Short mmCIF file of C-alpha atoms in Angstrom, two decimals:
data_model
loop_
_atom_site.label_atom_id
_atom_site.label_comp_id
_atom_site.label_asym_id
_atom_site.label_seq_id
_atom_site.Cartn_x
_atom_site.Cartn_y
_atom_site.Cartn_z
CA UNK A 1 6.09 -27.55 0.70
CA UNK A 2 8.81 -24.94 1.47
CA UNK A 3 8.44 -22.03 -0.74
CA UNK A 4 12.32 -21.05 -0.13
CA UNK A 5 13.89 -20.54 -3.25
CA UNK A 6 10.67 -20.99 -5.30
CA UNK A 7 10.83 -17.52 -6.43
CA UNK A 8 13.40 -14.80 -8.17
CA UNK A 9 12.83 -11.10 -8.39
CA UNK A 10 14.37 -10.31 -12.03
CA UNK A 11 12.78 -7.47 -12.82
CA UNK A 12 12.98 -3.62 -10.56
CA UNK A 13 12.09 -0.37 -11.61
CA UNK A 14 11.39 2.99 -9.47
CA UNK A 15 10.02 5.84 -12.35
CA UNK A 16 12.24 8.90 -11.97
CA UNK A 17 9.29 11.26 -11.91
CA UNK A 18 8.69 12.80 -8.79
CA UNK A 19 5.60 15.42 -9.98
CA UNK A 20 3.73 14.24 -12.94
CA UNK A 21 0.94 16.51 -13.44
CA UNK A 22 1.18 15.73 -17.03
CA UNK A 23 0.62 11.85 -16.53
CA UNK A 24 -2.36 9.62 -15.43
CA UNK A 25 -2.27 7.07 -12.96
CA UNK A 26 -2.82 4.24 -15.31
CA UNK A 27 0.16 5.80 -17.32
CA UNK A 28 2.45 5.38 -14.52
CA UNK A 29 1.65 1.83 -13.74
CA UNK A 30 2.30 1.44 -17.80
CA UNK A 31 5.88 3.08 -18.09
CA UNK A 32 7.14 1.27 -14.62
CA UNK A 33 5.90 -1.91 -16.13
CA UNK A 34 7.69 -1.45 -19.34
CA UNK A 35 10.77 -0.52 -17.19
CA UNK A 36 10.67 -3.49 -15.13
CA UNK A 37 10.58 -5.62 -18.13
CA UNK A 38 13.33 -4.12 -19.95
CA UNK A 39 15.45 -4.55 -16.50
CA UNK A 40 14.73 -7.83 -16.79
CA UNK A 41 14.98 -8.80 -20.29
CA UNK A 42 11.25 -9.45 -20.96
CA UNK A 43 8.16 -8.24 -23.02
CA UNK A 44 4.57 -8.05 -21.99
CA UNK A 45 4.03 -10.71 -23.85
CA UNK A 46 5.76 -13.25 -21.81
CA UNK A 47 4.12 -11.76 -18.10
CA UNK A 48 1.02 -14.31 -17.57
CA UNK A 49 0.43 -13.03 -14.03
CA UNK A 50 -0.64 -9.71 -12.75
CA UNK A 51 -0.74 -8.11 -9.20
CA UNK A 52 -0.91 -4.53 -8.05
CA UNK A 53 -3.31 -2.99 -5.02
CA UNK A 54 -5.65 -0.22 -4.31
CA UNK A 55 -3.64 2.23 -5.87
CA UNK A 56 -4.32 1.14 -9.02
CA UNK A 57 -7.02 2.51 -10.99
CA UNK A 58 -10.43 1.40 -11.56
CA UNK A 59 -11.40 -2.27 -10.71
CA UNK A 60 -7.33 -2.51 -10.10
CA UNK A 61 -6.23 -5.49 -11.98
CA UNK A 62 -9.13 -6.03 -14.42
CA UNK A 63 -8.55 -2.31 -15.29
CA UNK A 64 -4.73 -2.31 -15.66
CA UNK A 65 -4.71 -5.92 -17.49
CA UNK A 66 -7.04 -4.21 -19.67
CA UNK A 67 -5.16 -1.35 -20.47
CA UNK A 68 -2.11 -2.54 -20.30
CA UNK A 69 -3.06 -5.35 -22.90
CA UNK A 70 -1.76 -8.14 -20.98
CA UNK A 71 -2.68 -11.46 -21.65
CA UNK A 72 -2.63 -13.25 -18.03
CA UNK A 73 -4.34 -16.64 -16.00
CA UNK A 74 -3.62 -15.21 -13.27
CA UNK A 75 -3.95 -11.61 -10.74
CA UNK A 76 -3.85 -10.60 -7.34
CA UNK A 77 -4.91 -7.09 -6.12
CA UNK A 78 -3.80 -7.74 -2.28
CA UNK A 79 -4.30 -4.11 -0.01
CA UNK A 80 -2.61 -4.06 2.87
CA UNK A 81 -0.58 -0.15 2.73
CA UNK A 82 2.59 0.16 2.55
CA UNK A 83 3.22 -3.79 3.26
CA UNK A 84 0.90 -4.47 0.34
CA UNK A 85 4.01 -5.02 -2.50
CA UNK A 86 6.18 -6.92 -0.33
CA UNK A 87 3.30 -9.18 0.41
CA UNK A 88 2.59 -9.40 -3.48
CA UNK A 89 5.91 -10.83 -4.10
CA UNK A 90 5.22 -13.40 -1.57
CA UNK A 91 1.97 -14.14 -3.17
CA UNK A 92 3.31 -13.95 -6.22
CA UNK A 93 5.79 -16.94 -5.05
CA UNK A 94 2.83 -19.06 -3.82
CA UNK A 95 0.97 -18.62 -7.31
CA UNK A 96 4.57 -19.62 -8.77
CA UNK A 97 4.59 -23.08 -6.89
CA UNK A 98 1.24 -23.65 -7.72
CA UNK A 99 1.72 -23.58 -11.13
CA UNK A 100 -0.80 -20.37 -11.26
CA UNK A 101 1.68 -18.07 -12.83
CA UNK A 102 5.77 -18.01 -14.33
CA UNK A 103 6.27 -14.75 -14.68
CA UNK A 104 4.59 -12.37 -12.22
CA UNK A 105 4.42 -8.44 -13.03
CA UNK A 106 3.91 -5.95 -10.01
CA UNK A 107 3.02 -2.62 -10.52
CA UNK A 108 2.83 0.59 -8.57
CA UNK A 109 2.00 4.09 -9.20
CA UNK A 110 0.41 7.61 -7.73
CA UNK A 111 0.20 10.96 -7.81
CA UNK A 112 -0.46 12.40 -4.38
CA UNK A 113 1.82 15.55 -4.95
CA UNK A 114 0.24 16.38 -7.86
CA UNK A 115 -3.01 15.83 -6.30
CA UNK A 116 -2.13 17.80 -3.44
CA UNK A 117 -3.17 15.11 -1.26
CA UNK A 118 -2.47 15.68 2.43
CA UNK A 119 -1.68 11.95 2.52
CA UNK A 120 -0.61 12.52 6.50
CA UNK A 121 -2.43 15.10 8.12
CA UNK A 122 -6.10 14.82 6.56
CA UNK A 123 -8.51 12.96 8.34
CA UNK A 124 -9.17 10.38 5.90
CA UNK A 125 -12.50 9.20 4.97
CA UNK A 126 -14.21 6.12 5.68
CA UNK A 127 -16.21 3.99 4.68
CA UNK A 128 -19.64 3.55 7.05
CA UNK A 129 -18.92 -0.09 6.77
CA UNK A 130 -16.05 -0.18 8.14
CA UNK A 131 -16.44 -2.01 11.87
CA UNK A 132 -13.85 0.89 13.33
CA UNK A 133 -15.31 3.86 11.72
CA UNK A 134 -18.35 4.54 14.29
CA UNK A 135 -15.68 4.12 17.40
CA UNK A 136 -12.59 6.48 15.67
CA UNK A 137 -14.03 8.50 13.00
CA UNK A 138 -15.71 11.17 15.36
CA UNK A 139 -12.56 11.94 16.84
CA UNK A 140 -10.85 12.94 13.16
CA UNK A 141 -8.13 10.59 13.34
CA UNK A 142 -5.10 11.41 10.89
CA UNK A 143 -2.19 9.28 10.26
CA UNK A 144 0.73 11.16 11.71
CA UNK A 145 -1.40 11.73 15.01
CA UNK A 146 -1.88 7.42 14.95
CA UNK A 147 2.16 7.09 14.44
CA UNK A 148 2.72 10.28 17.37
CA UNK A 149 0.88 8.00 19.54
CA UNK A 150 3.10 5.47 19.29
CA UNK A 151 6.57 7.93 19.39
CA UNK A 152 4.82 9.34 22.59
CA UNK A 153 4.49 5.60 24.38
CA UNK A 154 7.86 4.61 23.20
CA UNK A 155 9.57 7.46 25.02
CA UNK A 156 7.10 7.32 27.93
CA UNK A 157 8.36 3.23 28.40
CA UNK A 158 11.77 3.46 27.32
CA UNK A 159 13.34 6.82 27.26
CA UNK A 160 13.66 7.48 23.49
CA UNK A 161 14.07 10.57 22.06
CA UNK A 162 13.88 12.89 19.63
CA UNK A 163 17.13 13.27 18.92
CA UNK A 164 17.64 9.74 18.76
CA UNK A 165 14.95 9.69 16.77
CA UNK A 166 16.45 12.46 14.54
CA UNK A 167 19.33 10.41 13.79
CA UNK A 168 17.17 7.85 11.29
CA UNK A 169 16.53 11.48 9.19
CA UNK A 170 20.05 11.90 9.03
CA UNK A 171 20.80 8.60 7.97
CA UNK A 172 18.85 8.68 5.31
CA UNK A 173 19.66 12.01 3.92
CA UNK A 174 22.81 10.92 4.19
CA UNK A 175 22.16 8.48 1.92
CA UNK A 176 19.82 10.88 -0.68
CA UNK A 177 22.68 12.92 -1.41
CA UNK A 178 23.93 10.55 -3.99
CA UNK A 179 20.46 10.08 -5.17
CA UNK A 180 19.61 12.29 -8.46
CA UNK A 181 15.89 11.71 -8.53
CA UNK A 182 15.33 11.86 -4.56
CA UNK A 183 13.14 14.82 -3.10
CA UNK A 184 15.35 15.96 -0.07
CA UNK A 185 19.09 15.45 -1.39
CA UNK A 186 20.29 18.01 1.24
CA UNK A 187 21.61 16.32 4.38
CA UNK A 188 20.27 17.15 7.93
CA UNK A 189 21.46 17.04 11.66
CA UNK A 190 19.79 16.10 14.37
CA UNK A 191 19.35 19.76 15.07
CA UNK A 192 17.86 20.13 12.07
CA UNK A 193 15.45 17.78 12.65
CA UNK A 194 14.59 18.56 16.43
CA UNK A 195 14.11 22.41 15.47
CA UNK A 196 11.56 21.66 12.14
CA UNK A 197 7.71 22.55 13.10
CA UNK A 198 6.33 20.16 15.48
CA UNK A 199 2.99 18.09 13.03
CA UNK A 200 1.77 15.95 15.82
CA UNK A 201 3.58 15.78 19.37
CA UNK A 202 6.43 14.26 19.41
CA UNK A 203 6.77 13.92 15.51
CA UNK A 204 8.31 17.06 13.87
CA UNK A 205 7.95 18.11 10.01
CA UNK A 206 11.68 15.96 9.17
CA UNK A 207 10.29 13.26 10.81
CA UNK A 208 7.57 12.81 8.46
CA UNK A 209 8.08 10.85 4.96
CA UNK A 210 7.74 13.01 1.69
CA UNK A 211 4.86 13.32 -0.87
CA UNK A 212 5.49 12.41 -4.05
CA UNK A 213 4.43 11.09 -7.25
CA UNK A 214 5.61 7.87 -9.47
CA UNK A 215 5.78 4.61 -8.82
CA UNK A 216 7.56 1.19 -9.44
CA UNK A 217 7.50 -1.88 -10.63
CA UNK A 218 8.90 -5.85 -10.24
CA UNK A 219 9.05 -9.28 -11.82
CA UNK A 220 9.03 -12.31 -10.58
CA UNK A 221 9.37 -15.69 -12.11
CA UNK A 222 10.14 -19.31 -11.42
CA UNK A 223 13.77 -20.30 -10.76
CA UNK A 224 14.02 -22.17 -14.56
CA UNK A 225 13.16 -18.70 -16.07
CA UNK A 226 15.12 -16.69 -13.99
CA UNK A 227 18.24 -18.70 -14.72
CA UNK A 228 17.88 -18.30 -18.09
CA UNK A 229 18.04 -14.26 -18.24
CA UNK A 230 20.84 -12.62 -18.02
CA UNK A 231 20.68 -10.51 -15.26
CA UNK A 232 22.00 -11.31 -11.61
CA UNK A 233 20.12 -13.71 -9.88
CA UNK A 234 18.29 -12.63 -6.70
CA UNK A 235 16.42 -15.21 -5.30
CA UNK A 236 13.28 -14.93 -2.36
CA UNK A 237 14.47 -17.25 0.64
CA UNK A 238 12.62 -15.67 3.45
CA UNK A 239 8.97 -14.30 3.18
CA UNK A 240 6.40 -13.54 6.60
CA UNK A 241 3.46 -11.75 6.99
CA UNK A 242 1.12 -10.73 10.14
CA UNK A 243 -1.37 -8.04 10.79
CA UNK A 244 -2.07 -6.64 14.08
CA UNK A 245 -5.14 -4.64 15.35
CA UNK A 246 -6.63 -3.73 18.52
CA UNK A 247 -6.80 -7.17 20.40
CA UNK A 248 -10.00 -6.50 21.38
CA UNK A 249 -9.10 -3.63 23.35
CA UNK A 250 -5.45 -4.74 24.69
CA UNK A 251 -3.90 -2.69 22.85
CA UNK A 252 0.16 -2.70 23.21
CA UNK A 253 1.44 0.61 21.02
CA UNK A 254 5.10 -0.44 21.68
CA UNK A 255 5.50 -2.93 18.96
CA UNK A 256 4.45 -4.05 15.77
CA UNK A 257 3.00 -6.63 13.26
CA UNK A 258 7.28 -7.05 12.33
CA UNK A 259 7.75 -8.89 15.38
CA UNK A 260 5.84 -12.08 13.88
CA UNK A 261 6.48 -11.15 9.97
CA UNK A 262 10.17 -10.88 10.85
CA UNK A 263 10.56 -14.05 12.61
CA UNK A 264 8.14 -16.16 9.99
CA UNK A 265 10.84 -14.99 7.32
CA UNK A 266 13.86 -15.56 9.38
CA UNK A 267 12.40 -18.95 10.26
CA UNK A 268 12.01 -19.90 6.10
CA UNK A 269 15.47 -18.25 4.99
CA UNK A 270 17.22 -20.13 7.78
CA UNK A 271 19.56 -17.32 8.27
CA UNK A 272 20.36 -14.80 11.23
CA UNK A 273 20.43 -11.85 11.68
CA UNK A 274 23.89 -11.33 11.31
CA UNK A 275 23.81 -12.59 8.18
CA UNK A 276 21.83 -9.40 6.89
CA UNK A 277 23.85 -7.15 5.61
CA UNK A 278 21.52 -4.51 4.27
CA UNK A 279 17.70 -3.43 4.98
CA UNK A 280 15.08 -1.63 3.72
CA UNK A 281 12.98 -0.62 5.95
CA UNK A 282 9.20 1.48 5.92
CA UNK A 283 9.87 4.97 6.89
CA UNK A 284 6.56 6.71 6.98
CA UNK A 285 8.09 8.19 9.83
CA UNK A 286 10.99 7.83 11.73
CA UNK A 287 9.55 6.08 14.80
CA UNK A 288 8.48 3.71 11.92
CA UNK A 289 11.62 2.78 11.75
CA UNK A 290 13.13 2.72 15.25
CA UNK A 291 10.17 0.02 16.10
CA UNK A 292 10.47 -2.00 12.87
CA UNK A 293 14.02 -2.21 13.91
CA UNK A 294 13.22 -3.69 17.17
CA UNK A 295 10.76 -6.09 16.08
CA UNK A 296 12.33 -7.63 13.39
CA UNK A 297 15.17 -8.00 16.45
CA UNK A 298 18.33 -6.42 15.33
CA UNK A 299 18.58 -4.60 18.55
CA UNK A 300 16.55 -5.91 22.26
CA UNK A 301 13.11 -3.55 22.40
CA UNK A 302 13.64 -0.54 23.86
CA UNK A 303 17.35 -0.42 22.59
CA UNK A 304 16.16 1.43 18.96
CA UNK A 305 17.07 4.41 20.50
CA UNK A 306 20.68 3.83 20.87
CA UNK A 307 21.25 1.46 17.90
CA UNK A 308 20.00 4.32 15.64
CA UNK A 309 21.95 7.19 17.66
CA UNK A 310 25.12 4.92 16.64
CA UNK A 311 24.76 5.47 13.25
CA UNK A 312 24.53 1.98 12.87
CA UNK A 313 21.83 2.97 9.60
CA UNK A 314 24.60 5.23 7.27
CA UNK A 315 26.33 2.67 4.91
CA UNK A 316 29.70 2.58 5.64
CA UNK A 317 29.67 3.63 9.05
CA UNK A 318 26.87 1.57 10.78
CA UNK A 319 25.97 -2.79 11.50
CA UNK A 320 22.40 -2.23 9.61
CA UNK A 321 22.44 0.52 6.32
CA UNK A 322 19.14 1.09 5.67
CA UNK A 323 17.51 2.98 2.88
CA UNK A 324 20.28 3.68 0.76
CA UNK A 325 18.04 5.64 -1.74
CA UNK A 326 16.54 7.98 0.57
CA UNK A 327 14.00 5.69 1.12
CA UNK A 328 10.34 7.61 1.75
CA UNK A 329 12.26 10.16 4.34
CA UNK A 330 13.93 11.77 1.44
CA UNK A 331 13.11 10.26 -1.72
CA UNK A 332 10.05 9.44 -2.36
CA UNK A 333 6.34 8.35 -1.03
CA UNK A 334 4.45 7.60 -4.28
CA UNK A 335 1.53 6.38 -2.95
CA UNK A 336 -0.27 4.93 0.41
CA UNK A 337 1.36 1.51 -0.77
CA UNK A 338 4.78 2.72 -1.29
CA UNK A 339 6.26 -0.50 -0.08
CA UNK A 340 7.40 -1.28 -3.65
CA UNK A 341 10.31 0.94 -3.49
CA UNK A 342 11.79 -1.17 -0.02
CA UNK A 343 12.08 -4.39 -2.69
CA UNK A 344 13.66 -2.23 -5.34
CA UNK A 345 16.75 -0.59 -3.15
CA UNK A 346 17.29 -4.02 -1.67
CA UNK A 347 17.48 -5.81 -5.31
CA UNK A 348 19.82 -3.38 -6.29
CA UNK A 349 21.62 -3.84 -3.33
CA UNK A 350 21.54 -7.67 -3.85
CA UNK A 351 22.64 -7.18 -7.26
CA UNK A 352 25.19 -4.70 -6.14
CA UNK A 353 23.41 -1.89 -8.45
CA UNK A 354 23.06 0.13 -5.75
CA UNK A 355 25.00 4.20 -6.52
CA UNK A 356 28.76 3.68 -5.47
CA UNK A 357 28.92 5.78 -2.40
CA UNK A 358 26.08 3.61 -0.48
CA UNK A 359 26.42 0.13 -2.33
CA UNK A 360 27.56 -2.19 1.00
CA UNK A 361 30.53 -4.58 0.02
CA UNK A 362 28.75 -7.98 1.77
CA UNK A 363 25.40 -7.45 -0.51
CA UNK A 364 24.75 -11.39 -0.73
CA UNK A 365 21.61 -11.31 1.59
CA UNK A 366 19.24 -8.60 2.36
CA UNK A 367 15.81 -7.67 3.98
CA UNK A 368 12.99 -5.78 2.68
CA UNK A 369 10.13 -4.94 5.01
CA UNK A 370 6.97 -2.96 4.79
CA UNK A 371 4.40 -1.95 6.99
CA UNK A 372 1.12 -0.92 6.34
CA UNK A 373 -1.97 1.15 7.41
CA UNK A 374 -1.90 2.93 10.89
CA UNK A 375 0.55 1.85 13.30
CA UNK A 376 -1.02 2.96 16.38
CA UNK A 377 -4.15 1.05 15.59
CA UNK A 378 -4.04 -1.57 12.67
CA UNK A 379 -1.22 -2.64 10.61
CA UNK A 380 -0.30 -5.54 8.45
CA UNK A 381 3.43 -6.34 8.37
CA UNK A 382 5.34 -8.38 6.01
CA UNK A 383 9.20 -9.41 5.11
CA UNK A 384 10.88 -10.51 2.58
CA UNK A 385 14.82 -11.72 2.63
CA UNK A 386 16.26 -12.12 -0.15
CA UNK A 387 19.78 -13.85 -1.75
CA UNK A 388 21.72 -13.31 -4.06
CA UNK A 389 22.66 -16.31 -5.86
#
């Protein structure tokens, strides 16, 4: 059964809050929730499935349903990073078709800043059983050094640089500007960029995402019940998914899980990539982009380098706007799983919600991809495109 079509996001919300030291974590999953349902026109009352990930508190869903007195058949608590939403509202379309679920609630919500979590440059903890742990843990591993491994290779096989990869800052300062709640609303040059502290070699401090806290939200529900609402109809056409690890020691650091997500959506939405007319797009860091670009093949690998260097990301200006709220760059990184906030610029895009100065004019289909975990040694990808009908 093709699940094209079987789904519509009616429901996006992306909590203003960007330090709440005042709030719990459980109380930010809450208030996005409520937002999401207002945006859509619903109560709690009508939501009969649940799904959020690791970043919710306690046992996750039984937890959250609990205190968020829901009354549900059905929940999900899929953890895959930063991909982990965008893979929820694909799941979310399965449990749809199968009669599981109508109306599907997704939450988000963290507090890193507040926590002063050094969500980049800690070594992060692991568990002992973890198969990976005894072979990478002694070294002290730390995310930005796993993503400067993969900036390094990528210039070492194709020629990219910093400045080129500078430009995918700019872009999406460019874009925060307009953005009252975003972080970094100041826009950068490459210079800017290039002369920032160096965190891990090649990856200077603007090439890193920000910290922040709040959160997000979505709601999904079958076509009958999104027709029925009166809000603009954006409807899930394309969904993929794909993680990608060590191969048993080939490991290949010059592309990523998007290169089979991308084409499994692509494949179900029937459309090319010509057709897409916005993106949002992981930015951890900007080599995050620049090879999610690639693999999802809106430029030949190797070529990120140039597309980005053509501006080709600033709406207005460029083949491909991406991020037109700032996106994690310069507006906010609420969690490890902040792949909820790709799915809410690209409804509002779709819905042509989106602030004035970045909205694109051709908004009737758009792509929302995530990626998460460590992209220099395992990742799990996944893609939504999405239509507005």
């Amino acid at each position: 059964m093709s699940l094209k079509g079987k789904s519509y996001i009616v429901g996006a919300f992306e909590h203003p809050t960007r330090k709440a030291p005042d709030k719990s974590v459980a109380q930010l999953h809450a208030e996005c929730a409520k937002g999401a349902l207002e945006d859509a026109g619903l109560t709690k009352d009508d939501v009969d499935g649940y799904f959020c990930a690791g970043d919710a508190p306690g046992m996750g869903p039984l937890s959250m349903v609990d205190y968020m007195n829901l009354k549900v058949r059905h929940v999900d608590s899929t953890d895959i990073g930063g991909s982990s939403y965008l893979m929820m509202v694909a799941h979310a379309t399965e449990a749809i078709a199968a009669g599981r679920c109508n109306i599907a609630l997704c939450t988000l919500a963290g507090r890193p800043r507040s926590e002063g979590q050094a969500t980049g440059t800690a070594a992060r903890a692991g568990n002992p059983a973890q198969p990976d742990m005894m072979f990478e843990y002694p070294y002290g591993p730390t995310v930005v050094n796993m993503y400067a491994m993969c900036a390094a290779r990528h210039m070492y096989e194709y020629g990219t640089t910093s400045e080129q990869l500078a430009w995918i800052k700019v872009a999406a300062s460019t874009h925060a500007q307009y953005n009252p709640h975003a972080m970094l609303r100041d826009v950068v040059t490459v210079e800017d960029v290039v002369n920032s502290p160096m965190v891990s070699t090649p990856l200077h401090r603007l090439d890193c995402c920000v910290i922040s806290d709040g959160g997000g939200a979505l709601i999904v529900t079958k076509p009958e019940i999104a027709k029925s609402l009166k809000r603009p109809l954006v409807k899930v056409i394309g969904m993929g998914e794909a993680p990608k690890g060590q191969m048993g020691g080939q490991v290949d650091l010059t592309y990523s899980g998007a290169r089979y997500s991308g084409a499994a959506a692509f494949e179900m939405a029937g459309v090319k990539h010509s057709d897409i007319k916005y993106a949002s797009i992981y930015d951890s860091f900007t080599i995050t982009v620049l090879m999610q670009i690639e693999d999802l093949g809106f430029c030949e690998k190797g070529q990120g380098g140039k597309f980005v260097s053509d501006g080709n990301l600033i709406s207005g200006v460029g083949k491909l706007p991406f991020n037109t709220d700032g996106g994690g760059l310069c507006n906010n990184h609420p969690a490890n799983r902040g792949g909820i906030t790709k799915v809410i610029e690209a409804v509002r895009q779709a819905r042509g919600e989106a602030h004035p100065k970045v909205q694109v004019p051709n908004h009737d289909i758009v792509l929302a991809h995530g990626t998460g975990g460590s992209l220099g040694t395992r990742h799990g990808s996944a893609t939504l495109i999405l239509e507005r009908e």
